[in-house]
CSV table of C-alpha atoms in Angstrom, one decimal:
chain,number,residue,atom,x,y,z
A,27,MET,CA,124.7,83.4,97.7
A,28,ALA,CA,127.0,84.8,95.0
A,29,PRO,CA,128.7,88.1,95.6
A,30,ASP,CA,127.2,91.0,93.8
A,31,PHE,CA,130.4,92.1,92.0
A,32,LYS,CA,131.8,91.0,88.8
A,33,LEU,CA,135.4,89.7,88.4
A,34,PRO,CA,137.1,91.4,85.5
A,35,THR,CA,137.4,88.7,82.9
A,36,ASN,CA,139.5,90.9,80.6
A,37,ILE,CA,143.2,90.4,81.2
A,38,VAL,CA,143.8,94.0,80.0
A,39,ALA,CA,141.5,95.3,82.9
A,40,VAL,CA,143.4,93.1,85.4
A,41,GLU,CA,146.8,94.4,84.1
A,42,ALA,CA,145.6,98.0,84.3
A,43,SER,CA,144.5,97.4,87.9
A,44,VAL,CA,147.9,95.8,88.7
A,45,THR,CA,149.8,98.7,87.0
A,46,GLU,CA,147.9,101.2,89.1
A,47,ALA,CA,148.5,99.2,92.3
A,48,ALA,CA,152.2,98.8,91.6
A,49,ARG,CA,152.6,102.5,91.2
A,50,ALA,CA,150.7,103.1,94.5
A,51,ILE,CA,152.9,100.5,96.2
A,52,LEU,CA,156.0,102.2,94.9
A,53,SER,CA,154.8,105.5,96.4
A,54,ILE,CA,154.4,103.9,99.8
A,55,ALA,CA,157.7,102.1,99.5
A,56,ARG,CA,159.4,105.4,98.6
A,57,ALA,CA,157.8,107.1,101.7
A,58,THR,CA,159.0,104.3,103.9
A,59,LEU,CA,162.5,104.4,102.5
A,60,SER,CA,162.6,108.2,103.0
A,61,GLU,CA,161.4,108.0,106.6
A,62,GLN,CA,163.2,104.8,107.7
A,63,GLY,CA,166.2,104.7,105.4
A,64,ILE,CA,165.4,101.1,104.6
A,65,HIS,CA,162.7,99.0,103.1
A,66,PHE,CA,162.5,95.3,104.0
A,67,PRO,CA,161.6,92.9,101.2
A,68,THR,CA,157.8,92.7,101.1
A,69,ALA,CA,155.4,90.6,99.1
A,70,ILE,CA,152.0,92.0,98.4
A,71,LEU,CA,149.1,89.7,97.4
A,72,HIS,CA,146.5,91.3,95.0
A,73,THR,CA,143.1,89.8,95.8
A,74,LEU,CA,139.5,90.7,95.3
A,75,GLU,CA,139.4,91.6,99.1
A,76,GLY,CA,142.3,94.0,98.8
A,77,LEU,CA,146.1,94.0,99.1
A,78,PHE,CA,147.8,91.8,101.7
A,79,PRO,CA,151.4,92.5,102.6
A,80,ILE,CA,153.8,89.8,103.8
A,81,LEU,CA,157.2,90.8,105.1
A,82,VAL,CA,160.0,88.6,103.6
A,83,PRO,CA,163.1,89.4,105.6
A,84,PHE,CA,165.8,86.8,104.8
A,85,LYS,CA,169.5,86.4,105.4
A,86,THR,CA,170.2,83.1,103.8
A,87,ASP,CA,169.0,81.4,100.6
A,88,GLU,CA,167.3,78.8,102.6
A,89,GLN,CA,165.3,81.4,104.5
A,90,LYS,CA,164.5,83.1,101.2
A,91,ARG,CA,163.2,79.8,99.7
A,92,GLY,CA,161.1,79.1,102.7
A,93,LEU,CA,159.5,82.6,102.7
A,94,VAL,CA,158.9,82.5,98.9
A,95,ASP,CA,157.2,79.1,99.3
A,96,TYR,CA,155.0,80.6,102.1
A,97,VAL,CA,154.1,83.6,99.9
A,98,LYS,CA,153.2,81.2,97.0
A,99,THR,CA,151.0,79.1,99.4
A,100,GLN,CA,149.3,82.3,100.7
A,101,ALA,CA,148.7,83.5,97.2
A,102,LEU,CA,146.9,80.3,96.3
A,103,GLU,CA,144.9,80.2,99.6
A,104,ARG,CA,143.8,83.8,99.3
A,105,HIS,CA,143.1,83.5,95.5
A,106,ALA,CA,145.5,86.2,94.6
A,107,TYR,CA,145.4,87.2,90.9
A,108,ALA,CA,148.8,88.9,91.2
A,109,VAL,CA,151.8,89.1,93.6
A,110,SER,CA,154.1,92.1,93.9
A,111,MET,CA,157.5,91.9,95.4
A,112,VAL,CA,159.0,95.2,96.8
A,113,THR,CA,162.8,95.2,97.2
A,114,CYS,CA,165.7,97.6,97.3
A,115,ALA,CA,168.3,96.8,94.7
A,116,HIS,CA,171.9,97.7,94.2
A,117,ILE,CA,172.4,98.0,90.4
A,118,VAL,CA,175.8,98.2,88.8
A,119,ASP,CA,176.0,100.0,85.5
A,120,SER,CA,178.1,97.7,83.3
A,121,ARG,CA,179.4,100.6,81.2
A,122,THR,CA,180.7,102.7,84.1
A,123,GLY,CA,181.0,100.2,87.0
A,124,LYS,CA,179.1,102.7,89.2
A,125,GLU,CA,176.5,101.3,91.6
A,126,LYS,CA,173.1,102.8,92.1
A,127,GLU,CA,170.3,102.0,94.5
A,128,ALA,CA,166.7,101.6,93.4
A,129,VAL,CA,163.4,100.7,95.0
A,130,VAL,CA,161.7,98.0,92.8
A,131,VAL,CA,158.2,96.6,92.6
A,132,GLY,CA,158.1,93.4,90.5
A,133,THR,CA,154.6,92.0,89.9
A,134,THR,CA,153.6,88.7,88.4
A,135,VAL,CA,150.0,88.5,87.1
A,136,GLN,CA,148.0,85.3,86.7
A,137,GLY,CA,147.6,84.8,83.0
A,138,GLY,CA,149.6,87.9,82.2
A,139,GLN,CA,153.0,89.4,81.7
A,140,PRO,CA,155.2,90.5,84.7
A,141,TYR,CA,155.2,94.2,85.4
A,142,ILE,CA,158.1,96.0,86.9
A,143,VAL,CA,158.3,99.6,88.2
A,144,LEU,CA,161.5,101.1,89.7
A,145,GLN,CA,162.9,104.3,90.9
A,146,TYR,CA,166.6,105.0,91.5
A,147,PHE,CA,167.5,107.0,94.6
A,148,SER,CA,170.5,108.7,96.2
A,149,ARG,CA,171.9,108.9,99.7
A,150,ASP,CA,174.1,111.5,101.3
A,151,GLY,CA,177.3,110.7,103.2
A,152,ASN,CA,175.3,109.7,106.3
A,153,GLY,CA,173.2,107.2,104.4
A,154,VAL,CA,170.0,109.4,104.4
A,155,VAL,CA,167.9,109.2,101.3
A,156,THR,CA,168.1,112.6,99.6
A,157,ALA,CA,166.6,112.3,96.2
A,158,PHE,CA,164.6,110.1,93.8
A,159,GLU,CA,165.0,110.0,90.1
A,160,GLU,CA,162.1,109.5,87.6
A,161,VAL,CA,159.9,106.4,87.8
A,162,LEU,CA,160.7,103.8,85.2
A,163,ASP,CA,158.3,101.0,84.3
A,164,GLY,CA,157.7,98.2,81.9
A,165,ASP,CA,160.5,97.5,79.5
A,166,ASP,CA,162.4,100.6,80.8
A,167,ALA,CA,162.5,99.0,84.3
A,168,ALA,CA,163.2,95.3,83.4
A,169,MET,CA,166.4,94.1,84.9
A,170,PRO,CA,168.0,90.7,85.2
A,171,GLY,CA,167.8,89.2,88.7
A,172,GLN,CA,164.7,91.0,89.8
A,173,MET,CA,162.9,89.0,92.5
A,174,LEU,CA,159.6,87.9,91.1
A,175,ILE,CA,157.3,85.3,92.8
A,176,TYR,CA,155.4,83.0,90.5
A,177,PRO,CA,152.7,81.1,92.4
A,178,ASP,CA,151.7,77.8,90.7
A,179,TRP,CA,148.3,79.2,89.6
A,180,ASP,CA,147.8,76.1,87.4
A,181,GLU,CA,147.8,73.9,90.5
A,182,GLU,CA,145.1,76.1,92.0
A,183,VAL,CA,142.8,75.4,89.0
A,184,ARG,CA,143.3,71.6,89.4
A,185,HIS,CA,142.1,71.4,93.0
C-alpha cells in the first residue's frame, strides 16, 4: 500500500525545506555550543521520516574518510534527499590575519545546490562562548574548505 503523502517534486520546495531545516539545526548547534562550549562534528540526514543525526568525531584523516563513507552509505540506505554537516570552524581573515570561530551548517541537496549557513561567535578568556554575531547564509556564508558530504545519489538510482 502506498503512503498517503506526496513527495515534493519541485526542487524549489525541497530547497526551501532544507533552508528551514538548516537554520533550525544551526539554532540547536548554537545552544549546544553555548551550554557545552563545544560541538562535535555531526552529520544530519534529511529523510521523509525526519532528521537523523550521526556524530562524526575524528582525529585523523583516515577516521574522517571512514566516517564520511559511513554517512554516505547511511544517506543512501535511508533515502536521504539532503545531508547537513555541522562543524565548528576556525576562519582566518586574510586581510587582518585574525582568527574567528564559527558554527557552520553545510548542506548538500540531491539534485540541488549546496546551502551553507554560519554564525561567528566569541569566547571570553576562559573559553566560554559569550556572543554570537548575525547569521550568514547562502553566498554570504560560502567558504573554501567547508566540510560537505556528497552521497553518490546517482548510484542509488541505478540499483
